[in-house]
CSV table of C-alpha atoms in Angstrom, one decimal:
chain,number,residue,atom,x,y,z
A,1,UNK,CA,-0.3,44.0,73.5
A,2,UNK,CA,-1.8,41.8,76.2
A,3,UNK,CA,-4.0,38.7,76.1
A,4,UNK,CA,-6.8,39.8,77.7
A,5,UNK,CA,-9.2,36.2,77.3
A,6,UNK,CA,-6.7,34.7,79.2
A,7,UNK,CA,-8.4,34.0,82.3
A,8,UNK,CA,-12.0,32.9,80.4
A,9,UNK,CA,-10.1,28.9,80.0
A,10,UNK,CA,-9.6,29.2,84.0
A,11,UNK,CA,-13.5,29.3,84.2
A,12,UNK,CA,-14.2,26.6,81.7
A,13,UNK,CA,-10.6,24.7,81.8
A,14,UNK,CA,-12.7,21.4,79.8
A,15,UNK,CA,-13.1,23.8,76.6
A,16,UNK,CA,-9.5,25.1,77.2
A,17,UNK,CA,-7.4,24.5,74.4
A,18,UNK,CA,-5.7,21.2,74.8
A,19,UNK,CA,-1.8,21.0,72.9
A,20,UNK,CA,-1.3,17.9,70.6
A,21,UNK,CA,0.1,15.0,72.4
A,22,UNK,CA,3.7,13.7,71.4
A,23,UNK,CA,3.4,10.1,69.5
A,24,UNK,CA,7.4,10.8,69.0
A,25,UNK,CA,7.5,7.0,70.5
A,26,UNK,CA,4.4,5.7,69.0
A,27,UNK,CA,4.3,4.0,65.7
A,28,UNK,CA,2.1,6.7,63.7
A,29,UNK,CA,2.3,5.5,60.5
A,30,UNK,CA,3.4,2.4,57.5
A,31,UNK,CA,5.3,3.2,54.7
A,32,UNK,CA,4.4,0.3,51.8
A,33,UNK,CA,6.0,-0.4,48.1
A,34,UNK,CA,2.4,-1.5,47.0
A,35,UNK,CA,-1.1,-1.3,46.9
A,36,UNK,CA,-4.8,-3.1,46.0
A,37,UNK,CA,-6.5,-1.7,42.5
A,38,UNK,CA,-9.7,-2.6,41.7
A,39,UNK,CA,-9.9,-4.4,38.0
A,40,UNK,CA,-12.5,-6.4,35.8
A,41,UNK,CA,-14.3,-6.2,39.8
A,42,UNK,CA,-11.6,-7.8,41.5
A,43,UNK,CA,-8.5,-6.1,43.8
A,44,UNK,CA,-5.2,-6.6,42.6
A,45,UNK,CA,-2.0,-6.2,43.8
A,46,UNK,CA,0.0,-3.1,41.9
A,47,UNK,CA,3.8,-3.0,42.4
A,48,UNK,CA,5.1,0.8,43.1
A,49,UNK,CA,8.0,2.8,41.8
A,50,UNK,CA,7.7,5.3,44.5
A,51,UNK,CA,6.7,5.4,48.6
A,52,UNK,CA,3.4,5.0,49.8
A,53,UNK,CA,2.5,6.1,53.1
A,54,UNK,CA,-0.5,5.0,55.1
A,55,UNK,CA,-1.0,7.2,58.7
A,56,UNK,CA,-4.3,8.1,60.6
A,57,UNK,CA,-3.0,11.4,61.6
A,58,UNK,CA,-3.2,14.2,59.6
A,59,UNK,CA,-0.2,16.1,60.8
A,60,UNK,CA,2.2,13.0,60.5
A,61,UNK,CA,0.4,12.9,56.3
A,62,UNK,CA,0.8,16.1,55.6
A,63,UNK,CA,4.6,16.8,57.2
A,64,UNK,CA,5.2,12.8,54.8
A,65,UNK,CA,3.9,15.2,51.8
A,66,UNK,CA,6.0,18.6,53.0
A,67,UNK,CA,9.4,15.9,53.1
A,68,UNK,CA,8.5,13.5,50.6
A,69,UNK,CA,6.1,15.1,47.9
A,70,UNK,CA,2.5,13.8,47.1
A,71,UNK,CA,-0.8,14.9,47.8
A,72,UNK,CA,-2.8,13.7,51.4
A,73,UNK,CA,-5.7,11.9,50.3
A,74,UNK,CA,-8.3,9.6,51.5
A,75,UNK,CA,-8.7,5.1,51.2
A,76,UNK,CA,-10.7,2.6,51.7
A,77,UNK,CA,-9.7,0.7,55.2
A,78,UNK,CA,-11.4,-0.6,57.8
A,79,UNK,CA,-7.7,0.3,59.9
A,80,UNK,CA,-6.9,3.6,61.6
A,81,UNK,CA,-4.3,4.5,59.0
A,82,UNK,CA,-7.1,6.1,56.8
A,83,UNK,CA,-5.1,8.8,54.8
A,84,UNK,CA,-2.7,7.9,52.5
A,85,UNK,CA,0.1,9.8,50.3
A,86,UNK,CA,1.7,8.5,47.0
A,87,UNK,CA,4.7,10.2,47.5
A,88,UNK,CA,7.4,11.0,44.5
A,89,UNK,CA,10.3,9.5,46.5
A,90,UNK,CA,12.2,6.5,45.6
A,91,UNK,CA,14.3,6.6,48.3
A,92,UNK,CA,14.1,7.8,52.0
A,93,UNK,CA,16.9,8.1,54.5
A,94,UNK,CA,15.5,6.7,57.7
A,95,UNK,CA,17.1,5.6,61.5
A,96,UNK,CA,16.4,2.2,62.1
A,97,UNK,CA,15.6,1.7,65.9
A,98,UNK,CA,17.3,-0.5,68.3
A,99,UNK,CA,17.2,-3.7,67.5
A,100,UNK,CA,14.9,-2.5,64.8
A,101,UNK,CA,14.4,-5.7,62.2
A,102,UNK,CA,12.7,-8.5,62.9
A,103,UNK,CA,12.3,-11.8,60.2
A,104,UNK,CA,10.4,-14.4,60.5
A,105,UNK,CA,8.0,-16.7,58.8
A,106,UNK,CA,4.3,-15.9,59.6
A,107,UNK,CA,1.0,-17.2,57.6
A,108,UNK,CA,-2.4,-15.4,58.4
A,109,UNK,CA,-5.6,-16.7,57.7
A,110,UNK,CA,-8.3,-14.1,57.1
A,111,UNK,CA,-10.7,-14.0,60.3
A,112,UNK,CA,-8.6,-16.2,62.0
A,113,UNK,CA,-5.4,-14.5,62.1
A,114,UNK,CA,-2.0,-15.6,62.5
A,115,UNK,CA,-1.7,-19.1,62.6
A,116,UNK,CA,1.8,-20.4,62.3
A,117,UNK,CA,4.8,-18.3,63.2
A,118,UNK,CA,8.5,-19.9,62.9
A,119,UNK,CA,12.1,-18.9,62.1
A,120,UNK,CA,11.6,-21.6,59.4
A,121,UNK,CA,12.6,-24.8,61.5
A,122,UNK,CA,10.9,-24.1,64.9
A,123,UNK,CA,8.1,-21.9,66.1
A,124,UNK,CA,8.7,-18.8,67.4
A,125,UNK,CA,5.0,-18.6,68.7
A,126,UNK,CA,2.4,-19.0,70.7
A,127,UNK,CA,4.4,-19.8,73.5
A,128,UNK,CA,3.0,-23.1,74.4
A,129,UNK,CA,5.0,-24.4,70.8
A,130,UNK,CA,8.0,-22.5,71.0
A,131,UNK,CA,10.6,-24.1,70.3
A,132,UNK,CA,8.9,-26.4,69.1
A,133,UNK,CA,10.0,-28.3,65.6
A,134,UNK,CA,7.5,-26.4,62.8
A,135,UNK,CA,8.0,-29.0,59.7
A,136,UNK,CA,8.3,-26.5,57.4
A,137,UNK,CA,10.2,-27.7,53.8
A,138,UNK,CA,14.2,-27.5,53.9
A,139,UNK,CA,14.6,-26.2,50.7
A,140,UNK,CA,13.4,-22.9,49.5
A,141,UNK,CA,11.9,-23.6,46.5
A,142,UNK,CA,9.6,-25.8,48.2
A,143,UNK,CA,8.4,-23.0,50.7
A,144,UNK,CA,7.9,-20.8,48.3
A,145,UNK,CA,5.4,-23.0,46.8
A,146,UNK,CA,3.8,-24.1,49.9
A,147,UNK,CA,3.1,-19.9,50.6
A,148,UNK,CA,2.3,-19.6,47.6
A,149,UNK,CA,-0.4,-22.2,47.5
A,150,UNK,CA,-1.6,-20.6,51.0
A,151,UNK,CA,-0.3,-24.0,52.9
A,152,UNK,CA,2.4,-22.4,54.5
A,153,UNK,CA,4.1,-19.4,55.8
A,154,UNK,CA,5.4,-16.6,53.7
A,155,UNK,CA,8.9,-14.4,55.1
A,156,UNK,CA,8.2,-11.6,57.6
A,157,UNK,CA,10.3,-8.8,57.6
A,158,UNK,CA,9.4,-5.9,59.8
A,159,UNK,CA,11.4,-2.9,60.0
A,160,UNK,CA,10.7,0.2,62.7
A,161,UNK,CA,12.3,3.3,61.9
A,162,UNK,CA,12.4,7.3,62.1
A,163,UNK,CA,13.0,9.7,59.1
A,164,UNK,CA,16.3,11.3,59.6
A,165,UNK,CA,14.4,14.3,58.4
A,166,UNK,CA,12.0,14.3,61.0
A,167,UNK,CA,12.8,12.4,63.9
A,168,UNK,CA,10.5,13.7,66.6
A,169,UNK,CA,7.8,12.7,64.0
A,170,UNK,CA,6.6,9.0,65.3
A,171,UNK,CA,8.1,5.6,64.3
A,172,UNK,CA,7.0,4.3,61.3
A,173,UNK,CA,7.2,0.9,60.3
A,174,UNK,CA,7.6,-1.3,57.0
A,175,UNK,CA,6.8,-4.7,56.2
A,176,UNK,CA,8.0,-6.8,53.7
A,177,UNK,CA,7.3,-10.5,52.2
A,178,UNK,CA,10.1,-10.4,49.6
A,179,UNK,CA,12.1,-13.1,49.5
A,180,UNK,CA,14.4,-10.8,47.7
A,181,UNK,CA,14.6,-9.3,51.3
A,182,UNK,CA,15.1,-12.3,53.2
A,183,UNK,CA,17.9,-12.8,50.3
A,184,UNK,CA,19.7,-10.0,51.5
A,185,UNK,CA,19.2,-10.5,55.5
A,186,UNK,CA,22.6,-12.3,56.1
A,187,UNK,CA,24.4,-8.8,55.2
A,188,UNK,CA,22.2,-6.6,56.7
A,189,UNK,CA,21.9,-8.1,59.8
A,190,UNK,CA,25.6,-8.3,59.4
A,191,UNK,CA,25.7,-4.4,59.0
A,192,UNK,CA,23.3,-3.9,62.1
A,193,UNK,CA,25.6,-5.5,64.2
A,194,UNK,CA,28.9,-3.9,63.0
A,195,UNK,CA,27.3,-0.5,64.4
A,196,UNK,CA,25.4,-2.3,67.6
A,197,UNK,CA,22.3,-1.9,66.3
A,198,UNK,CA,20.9,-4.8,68.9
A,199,UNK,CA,20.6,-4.8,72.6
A,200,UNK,CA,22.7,-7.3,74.4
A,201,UNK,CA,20.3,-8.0,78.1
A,202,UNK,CA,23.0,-9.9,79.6
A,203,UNK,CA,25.7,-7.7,79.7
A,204,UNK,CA,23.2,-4.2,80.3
A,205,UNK,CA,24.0,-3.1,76.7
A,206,UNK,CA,21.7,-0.9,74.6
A,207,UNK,CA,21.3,-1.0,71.4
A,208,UNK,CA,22.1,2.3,69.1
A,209,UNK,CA,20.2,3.6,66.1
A,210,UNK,CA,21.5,3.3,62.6
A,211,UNK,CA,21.1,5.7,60.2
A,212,UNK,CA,20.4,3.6,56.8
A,213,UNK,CA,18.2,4.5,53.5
A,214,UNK,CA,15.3,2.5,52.2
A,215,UNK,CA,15.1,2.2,48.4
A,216,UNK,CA,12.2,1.1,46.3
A,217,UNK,CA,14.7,-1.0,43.9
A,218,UNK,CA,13.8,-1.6,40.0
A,219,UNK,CA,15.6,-5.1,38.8
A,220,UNK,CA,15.2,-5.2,35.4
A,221,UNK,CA,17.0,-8.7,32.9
A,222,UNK,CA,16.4,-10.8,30.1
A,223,UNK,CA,16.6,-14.3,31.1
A,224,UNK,CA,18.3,-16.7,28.6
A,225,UNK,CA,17.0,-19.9,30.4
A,226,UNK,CA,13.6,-20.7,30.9
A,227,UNK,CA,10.1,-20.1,30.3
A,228,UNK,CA,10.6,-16.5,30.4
A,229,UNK,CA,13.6,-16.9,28.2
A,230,UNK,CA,14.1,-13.8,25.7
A,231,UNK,CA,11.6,-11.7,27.6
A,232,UNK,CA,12.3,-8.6,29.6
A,233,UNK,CA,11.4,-9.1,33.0
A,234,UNK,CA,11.3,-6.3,35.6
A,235,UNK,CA,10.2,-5.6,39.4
A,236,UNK,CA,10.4,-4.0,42.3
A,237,UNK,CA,12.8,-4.8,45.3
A,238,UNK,CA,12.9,-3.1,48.8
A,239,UNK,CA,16.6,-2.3,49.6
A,240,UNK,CA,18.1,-1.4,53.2
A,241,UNK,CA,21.5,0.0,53.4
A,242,UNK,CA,23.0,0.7,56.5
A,243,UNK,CA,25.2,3.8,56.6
A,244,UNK,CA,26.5,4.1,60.2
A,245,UNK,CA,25.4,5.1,63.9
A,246,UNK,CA,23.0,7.7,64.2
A,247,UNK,CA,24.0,10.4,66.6
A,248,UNK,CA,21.2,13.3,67.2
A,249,UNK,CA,21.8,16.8,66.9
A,250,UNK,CA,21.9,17.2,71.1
A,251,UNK,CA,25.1,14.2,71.3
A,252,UNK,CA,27.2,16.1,68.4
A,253,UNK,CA,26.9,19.1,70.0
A,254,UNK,CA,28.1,17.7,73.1
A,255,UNK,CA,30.8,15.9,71.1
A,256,UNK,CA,31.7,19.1,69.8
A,257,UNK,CA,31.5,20.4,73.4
A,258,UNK,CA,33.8,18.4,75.0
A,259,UNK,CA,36.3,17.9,72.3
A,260,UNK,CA,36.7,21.9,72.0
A,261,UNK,CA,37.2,21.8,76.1
């Protein structure tokens, strides 16, 4: 057999068939515990047992269906990440990037866009106020109620990531306001760092990826205090566990290499 079109592309190499770029480094898609339902006319937020996944990029939805169930469909956004899948997976085992989660306290105003951005006692941002002293309230209950009445800044907790399943895929990213997250930052954080998951500049040392899973938590209890008392009460929790460093298939081969030498 012999491919004997071959040359027509060298007459007309701007029809030529062009390969699909790599966006291997690229963040091509958001995974998100949640969504906006329409009900009585109004959008509200609806609380999910399983991944969703937002993308712009058909390839990236459809290989998020092949690994983690669901069907590729289409959603109202004005954004890029246009398809979406409501996948059946509770759980996804993911490598979390070099100094890969970032918290913070941000507050966005719509057609404005962020406005205030602090680590909860100075901003962080724009740089003309770094640093500067953000007089945000000491105690927790009272920022909660200050984000909650839209007069302050709610927790920010970004996290970029692979799936272990599909590395070469893109980075994806999740974002997270639950203060059930920021609860759980002090370990985490402690976790990254056991397996030098950030970067130290100073000394010229890299970070390394972690491989961790990502968990779409149900908390259910029966309080026996308060207004809620005698009532089940049940939600949803993002959970990140770190499990150790993540070594690709290339560095344990080579492991393997050099140990058998």
């Amino acid at each position: 057999m012999a491919n004997h079109l071959k040359a027509i592309w060298d007459a007309d190499p701007d029809s030529a068939p062009q390969e699909r770029p790599s966006f291997e480094n690229d963040i091509v898609g958001r995974f998100r515990s949640g969504r906006l339902v329409k009900a009585g006319g109004k959008e509200i937020p609806e609380s999910l047992n399983e991944w969703r996944v937002t993308t712009g990029d058909p390839v990236v939805a459809d290989k998020i269906a092949e690994l983690l169930g669901g069907e590729v469909e289409s959603w109202e956004t004005d954004k890029e990440d246009d398809l979406q899948v409501l996948t059946a997976t509770k759980t996804v085992h993911i490598i979390i990037e070099p100094d890969g989660v970032d918290a913070s306290f941000k507050q966005f105003i719509p057609g404005v866009g962020l406005t205030h951005h602090c680590d909860g006692f100075n901003f962080l941002s724009p740089d003309e106020d770094k640093g500067e002293p953000c007089r945000c309230p000491s105690l927790i209950n009272e920022r909660k109620m200050k984000a909650q009445q839209g007069r302050g800044p709610k927790p920010s907790v970004d996290i970029e990531f692979r799936l272990l399943d599909a590395p070469d895929l893109g980075k994806f990213r999740f974002n997270s306001g639950s203060w059930k997250l920021v609860e759980a930052l002090g370990p985490l954080f402690a976790d990254l760092d056991k397996f030098g998951n950030a970067a130290d500049e100073e000394n010229g040392v890299e970070g390394k990826p972690v491989r961790a899973s990502l968990t779409i938590e149900n908390v259910t209890y029966v309080p026996k205090k308060g207004r809620m008392a005698g009532q089940t009460v049940s939600y949803n929790k993002p959970v990140v566990k770190v499990l150790g460093v993540y070594a690709s298939e290339a560095a344990e081969d080579e492991v393997k290499t050099l140990k058998a030498a």
